[in-house]
Amino acid sequence: MRILLIGAGGVGGAFAAIAARRDFFEAIVIADYDEARARRAAEADARFTAARVDASDPDSVAALAREHGITHVMNAVDPRFVLPIFDGALAAGADYLDMAMSLSRRHEAEPYAKVGVKLGDEQFAKAAEWEAAGRLALVGMGVEPGMSDVFARYAADELFSSISEIGVRDGANLAVHDVDGNEIFAPSFSIWTTIEECLNPPVIWERRREAVDGGWFTTEPFSEPEVFDFPEGIGPVECVNVEHEEVLLVPRWIDCERVTFKYGLGAEFIGVLQTLHRLGLDRTDKVRVGGVEVSPRDVVAACLPDPASIGPVMTGKTCAGVWVRGTGRDGEPRSTYLYHVVDNAWAMAEYGHQCVVWQTAINPVIALELLATGAWAGSGVLGPEAMPAQPFLDKLVEYGSPWGLMEVPER
Amino acid sequence: MRILLIGAGGVGGAFAAIAARRDFFEAIVIADYDEARARRAAEADARFTAARVDASDPDSVAALAREHGITHVMNAVDPRFVLPIFDGALAAGADYLDMAMSLSRRHEAEPYAKVGVKLGDEQFAKAAEWEAAGRLALVGMGVEPGMSDVFARYAADELFSSISEIGVRDGANLAVHDVDGNEIFAPSFSIWTTIEECLNPPVIWERRREAVDGGWFTTEPFSEPEVFDFPEGIGPVECVNVEHEEVLLVPRWIDCERVTFKYGLGAEFIGVLQTLHRLGLDRTDKVRVGGVEVSPRDVVAACLPDPASIGPVMTGKTCAGVWVRGTGRDGEPRSTYLYHVVDNAWAMAEYGHQCVVWQTAINPVIALELLATGAWAGSGVLGPEAMPAQPFLDKLVEYGSPWGLMEVPER
């Protein structure tokens, strides 16, 4: 296996650090628009080399893949670049993995009721080409989507006889404090992307609505607020519906009645995003301020600490998981949360990467290892839930970062 | 009486519109840094002329006052220019009025417990010079401070035998809606100034603390939140302590135990200000964004509608008043709110100025009329509560904008 990793940012860097400890591949070419950044990430292992790539150009991606005899293209950049990398990989005859799918565009007339172009639609539209070429595009293979989809498949295969709802629930108790011990507002992920994600219309799937738009529909942002009690000391966090890939992936492979994604932003963070929107500070078009023009959203990002820099001063844990409700194998009602928790202190000490990017990066490394060993195989455009779950979950344990399971009390 | 009005902005323009209907003065010279703006305001009346002035330069103010034989200098600009205008007026042998006092500087070691340089300190320090010259500086003569101080004096003279607390309470139900009827976030006053005012340490005065700093002390921003039920349909609004001139003025002339100022910002607006502060978007120093440098607070202001432009699309009423608690003239406990409400629709129809600036501007016009008739007189640096209240309140009625009084039920 010869891997082309595109993107040497936070997640790409953690991917390289995790992969360096595994022996399932022959070589990784780490490519970035900023070649110096690629070179720094490539220092981690003798099997790594660095290159420059323009991820917005399928020809640049294909040429680099052919030059290095690449078998698998690993996309670790911003979702704006999904399609050129996806197309470039197929052109070069390589398999492809990503951690976020092609972007959505809202329904023009009824954005908060109906779906327009959905997440991943532009990738699934090309599924026949991938199948015809005998190549695999394994899409949404990070933590969420990714590990969450594997949990959903495991629950359907092993724990439940019928499923009423598969609800991804993501929460954390991460905090950053200043030198005086006061907590400061410092998101562990890009505020630019978070605004984009959280202000898009959230998407939900229901089987009973399958006759209209295949069962997918949208709501107002921050809909259906709910407090979910996360495990391992994280505790209760306010969660709201957010547009996310699992809702588009899970219903294609798993038999259930409803799929949701709720993000544990917490009441404070939701309030911040709503205020930014209310004041127009989420806008990306430029405004004139004195003699210059700036995008307000860029100003917000510039005022906050760089998420890549806060790992050493952050404390707490992050949790990804899936809450499955339905009927268990014994015929009794069952409500189970399958989850994976990473403590930032552990990720920093063990890998030198903060927990949120580390928890994202481990999943495509495991997926590539399973593809290398043949435990996972396929062709076309497939989600993680199209693959058997048990080998993946065994690898999580083998990599030293086990998953967990808890029954959720009825309220 | 020959008046020099410095500042032809929102309040200056409304001052000119109100004064144009009165006959107590001979001439008003309207001066602004932007002479074209002064000329537009001067079109309202044949007794008005326009001039250019540099309000930051006492010599420019004094020269203009001497040139036009000015008897009264009316300061209607930003409080940053209080001292040069105040000094320029005295140098030219004129009386002086303003609507906000010289600025405070926080206590370096304990900003949220002790006062540093207080509002007006730099003006009161020169009181002997004004007295010696036989000239009057009537400071804080807008609506708050101004009308509120007159209310306090009236309560002490006419309604109470002893006063436990004089608490200014300012609230409104102003709203701005877009073409679809959705309420938009559009403050009726400069967000830049509001941030400055609300994030300064609030000041409180208590007689029992008089041995330390004369009884003045500070708290954390937004302290002592309280819901006050405003009259004339405005209803309950959340109010918090804010630094304001009345707390510095009232204890100098009125016998009471405690003086506070609470601003009815409302829970939503307080949340917005706290969020801006938490994200560093209230900062005035510049940050680098892409290739340019901007002050985040300027970006926030640029994203919001211009307060001067929203009068025609704003609805609702604004209320200024003083809540006085103590023992009434009958020896019984008394709790009374003395107030003045302006409906924006009325102010726009009657004067073409939005209610917040109109309600500010009427007070110095009345004060100048009372000085012209001799109903008010004095020398030195005096607050509005140093003058008899009844003639002022009678003029409010005569001007067609009566004040009100309500007993506040005990909670």
PDB file of N, CA and C in Angstrom, chain A residues 165-199:
ATOM      1  N   GLU A 165     -34.319   4.621  16.391  1.00  0.00           N
ATOM      2  CA  GLU A 165     -33.531   5.819  16.083  1.00  0.00           C
ATOM      3  C   GLU A 165     -32.055   5.590  16.310  1.00  0.00           C
ATOM      4  N   ILE A 166     -31.265   6.067  15.350  1.00  0.00           N
ATOM      5  CA  ILE A 166     -29.813   6.122  15.502  1.00  0.00           C
ATOM      6  C   ILE A 166     -29.455   7.595  15.597  1.00  0.00           C
ATOM      7  N   GLY A 167     -28.994   8.013  16.772  1.00  0.00           N
ATOM      8  CA  GLY A 167     -28.715   9.425  16.996  1.00  0.00           C
ATOM      9  C   GLY A 167     -27.269   9.621  17.398  1.00  0.00           C
ATOM     10  N   VAL A 168     -26.476  10.220  16.519  1.00  0.00           N
ATOM     11  CA  VAL A 168     -25.096  10.522  16.895  1.00  0.00           C
ATOM     12  C   VAL A 168     -25.128  11.614  17.963  1.00  0.00           C
ATOM     13  N   ARG A 169     -24.314  11.473  19.007  1.00  0.00           N
ATOM     14  CA  ARG A 169     -24.232  12.468  20.076  1.00  0.00           C
ATOM     15  C   ARG A 169     -22.766  12.711  20.376  1.00  0.00           C
ATOM     16  N   ASP A 170     -22.347  13.954  20.195  1.00  0.00           N
ATOM     17  CA  ASP A 170     -20.948  14.347  20.342  1.00  0.00           C
ATOM     18  C   ASP A 170     -20.866  15.385  21.444  1.00  0.00           C
ATOM     19  N   GLY A 171     -20.021  15.139  22.456  1.00  0.00           N
ATOM     20  CA  GLY A 171     -19.918  16.098  23.551  1.00  0.00           C
ATOM     21  C   GLY A 171     -18.541  16.077  24.181  1.00  0.00           C
ATOM     22  N   ALA A 172     -18.224  17.102  24.940  1.00  0.00           N
ATOM     23  CA  ALA A 172     -16.884  17.223  25.525  1.00  0.00           C
ATOM     24  C   ALA A 172     -16.951  18.101  26.759  1.00  0.00           C
ATOM     25  N   ASN A 173     -15.939  18.013  27.585  1.00  0.00           N
ATOM     26  CA  ASN A 173     -15.792  18.974  28.692  1.00  0.00           C
ATOM     27  C   ASN A 173     -14.435  19.672  28.606  1.00  0.00           C
ATOM     28  N   LEU A 174     -14.012  19.934  27.378  1.00  0.00           N
ATOM     29  CA  LEU A 174     -12.720  20.590  27.152  1.00  0.00           C
ATOM     30  C   LEU A 174     -12.762  22.038  27.627  1.00  0.00           C
ATOM     31  N   ALA A 175     -11.682  22.507  28.191  1.00  0.00           N
ATOM     32  CA  ALA A 175     -11.608  23.888  28.654  1.00  0.00           C
ATOM     33  C   ALA A 175     -10.180  24.391  28.525  1.00  0.00           C
ATOM     34  N   VAL A 176     -10.063  25.695  28.340  1.00  0.00           N
ATOM     35  CA  VAL A 176      -8.749  26.341  28.276  1.00  0.00           C
ATOM     36  C   VAL A 176      -8.754  27.462  29.305  1.00  0.00           C
ATOM     37  N   HIS A 177      -7.708  27.519  30.119  1.00  0.00           N
ATOM     38  CA  HIS A 177      -7.624  28.546  31.162  1.00  0.00           C
ATOM     39  C   HIS A 177      -6.425  29.457  30.922  1.00  0.00           C
ATOM     40  N   ASP A 178      -6.561  30.728  31.327  1.00  0.00           N
ATOM     41  CA  ASP A 178      -5.432  31.640  31.216  1.00  0.00           C
ATOM     42  C   ASP A 178      -4.502  31.475  32.423  1.00  0.00           C
ATOM     43  N   VAL A 179      -3.445  32.275  32.476  1.00  0.00           N
ATOM     44  CA  VAL A 179      -2.447  32.109  33.541  1.00  0.00           C
ATOM     45  C   VAL A 179      -3.017  32.355  34.937  1.00  0.00           C
ATOM     46  N   ASP A 180      -4.112  33.128  35.017  1.00  0.00           N
ATOM     47  CA  ASP A 180      -4.747  33.377  36.317  1.00  0.00           C
ATOM     48  C   ASP A 180      -5.779  32.307  36.680  1.00  0.00           C
ATOM     49  N   GLY A 181      -5.911  31.284  35.793  1.00  0.00           N
ATOM     50  CA  GLY A 181      -6.865  30.218  36.095  1.00  0.00           C
ATOM     51  C   GLY A 181      -8.276  30.510  35.631  1.00  0.00           C
ATOM     52  N   ASN A 182      -8.497  31.641  34.921  1.00  0.00           N
ATOM     53  CA  ASN A 182      -9.834  31.935  34.403  1.00  0.00           C
ATOM     54  C   ASN A 182     -10.050  31.208  33.077  1.00  0.00           C
ATOM     55  N   GLU A 183     -11.227  30.595  32.919  1.00  0.00           N
ATOM     56  CA  GLU A 183     -11.507  29.910  31.661  1.00  0.00           C
ATOM     57  C   GLU A 183     -11.654  30.930  30.542  1.00  0.00           C
ATOM     58  N   ILE A 184     -11.006  30.671  29.408  1.00  0.00           N
ATOM     59  CA  ILE A 184     -11.143  31.578  28.269  1.00  0.00           C
ATOM     60  C   ILE A 184     -11.880  30.881  27.145  1.00  0.00           C
ATOM     61  N   PHE A 185     -12.452  31.687  26.257  1.00  0.00           N
ATOM     62  CA  PHE A 185     -13.220  31.141  25.140  1.00  0.00           C
ATOM     63  C   PHE A 185     -12.236  30.767  24.045  1.00  0.00           C
ATOM     64  N   ALA A 186     -12.015  29.464  23.863  1.00  0.00           N
ATOM     65  CA  ALA A 186     -11.018  28.999  22.905  1.00  0.00           C
ATOM     66  C   ALA A 186     -11.480  27.674  22.316  1.00  0.00           C
ATOM     67  N   PRO A 187     -12.308  27.720  21.258  1.00  0.00           N
ATOM     68  CA  PRO A 187     -12.798  26.476  20.662  1.00  0.00           C
ATOM     69  C   PRO A 187     -11.643  25.583  20.205  1.00  0.00           C
ATOM     70  N   SER A 188     -11.848  24.266  20.322  1.00  0.00           N
ATOM     71  CA  SER A 188     -10.806  23.304  19.968  1.00  0.00           C
ATOM     72  C   SER A 188     -10.823  22.980  18.479  1.00  0.00           C
ATOM     73  N   PHE A 189     -11.652  23.679  17.707  1.00  0.00           N
ATOM     74  CA  PHE A 189     -11.751  23.455  16.267  1.00  0.00           C
ATOM     75  C   PHE A 189     -12.003  24.811  15.634  1.00  0.00           C
ATOM     76  N   SER A 190     -11.814  24.910  14.329  1.00  0.00           N
ATOM     77  CA  SER A 190     -11.925  26.175  13.607  1.00  0.00           C
ATOM     78  C   SER A 190     -13.288  26.826  13.813  1.00  0.00           C
ATOM     79  N   ILE A 191     -13.317  28.061  14.316  1.00  0.00           N
ATOM     80  CA  ILE A 191     -14.594  28.762  14.504  1.00  0.00           C
ATOM     81  C   ILE A 191     -15.239  29.027  13.144  1.00  0.00           C
ATOM     82  N   TRP A 192     -14.410  29.234  12.126  1.00  0.00           N
ATOM     83  CA  TRP A 192     -14.921  29.487  10.766  1.00  0.00           C
ATOM     84  C   TRP A 192     -15.779  28.305  10.321  1.00  0.00           C
ATOM     85  N   THR A 193     -15.228  27.086  10.461  1.00  0.00           N
ATOM     86  CA  THR A 193     -15.942  25.870  10.040  1.00  0.00           C
ATOM     87  C   THR A 193     -17.134  25.591  10.940  1.00  0.00           C
ATOM     88  N   THR A 194     -16.978  25.846  12.228  1.00  0.00           N
ATOM     89  CA  THR A 194     -18.073  25.598  13.163  1.00  0.00           C
ATOM     90  C   THR A 194     -19.268  26.484  12.841  1.00  0.00           C
ATOM     91  N   ILE A 195     -19.007  27.736  12.523  1.00  0.00           N
ATOM     92  CA  ILE A 195     -20.099  28.636  12.131  1.00  0.00           C
ATOM     93  C   ILE A 195     -20.790  28.071  10.892  1.00  0.00           C
ATOM     94  N   GLU A 196     -19.998  27.657   9.916  1.00  0.00           N
ATOM     95  CA  GLU A 196     -20.550  27.122   8.661  1.00  0.00           C
ATOM     96  C   GLU A 196     -21.452  25.920   8.948  1.00  0.00           C
ATOM     97  N   GLU A 197     -20.910  24.989   9.769  1.00  0.00           N
ATOM     98  CA  GLU A 197     -21.590  23.744  10.079  1.00  0.00           C
ATOM     99  C   GLU A 197     -22.880  24.001  10.868  1.00  0.00           C
ATOM    100  N   CYS A 198     -22.783  24.875  11.854  1.00  0.00           N
ATOM    101  CA  CYS A 198     -23.906  25.056  12.774  1.00  0.00           C
ATOM    102  C   CYS A 198     -24.986  25.971  12.224  1.00  0.00           C
ATOM    103  N   LEU A 199     -24.662  26.821  11.278  1.00  0.00           N
ATOM    104  CA  LEU A 199     -25.697  27.708  10.747  1.00  0.00           C
ATOM    105  C   LEU A 199     -26.321  27.164   9.467  1.00  0.00           C
TER     106      LEU A 199
END
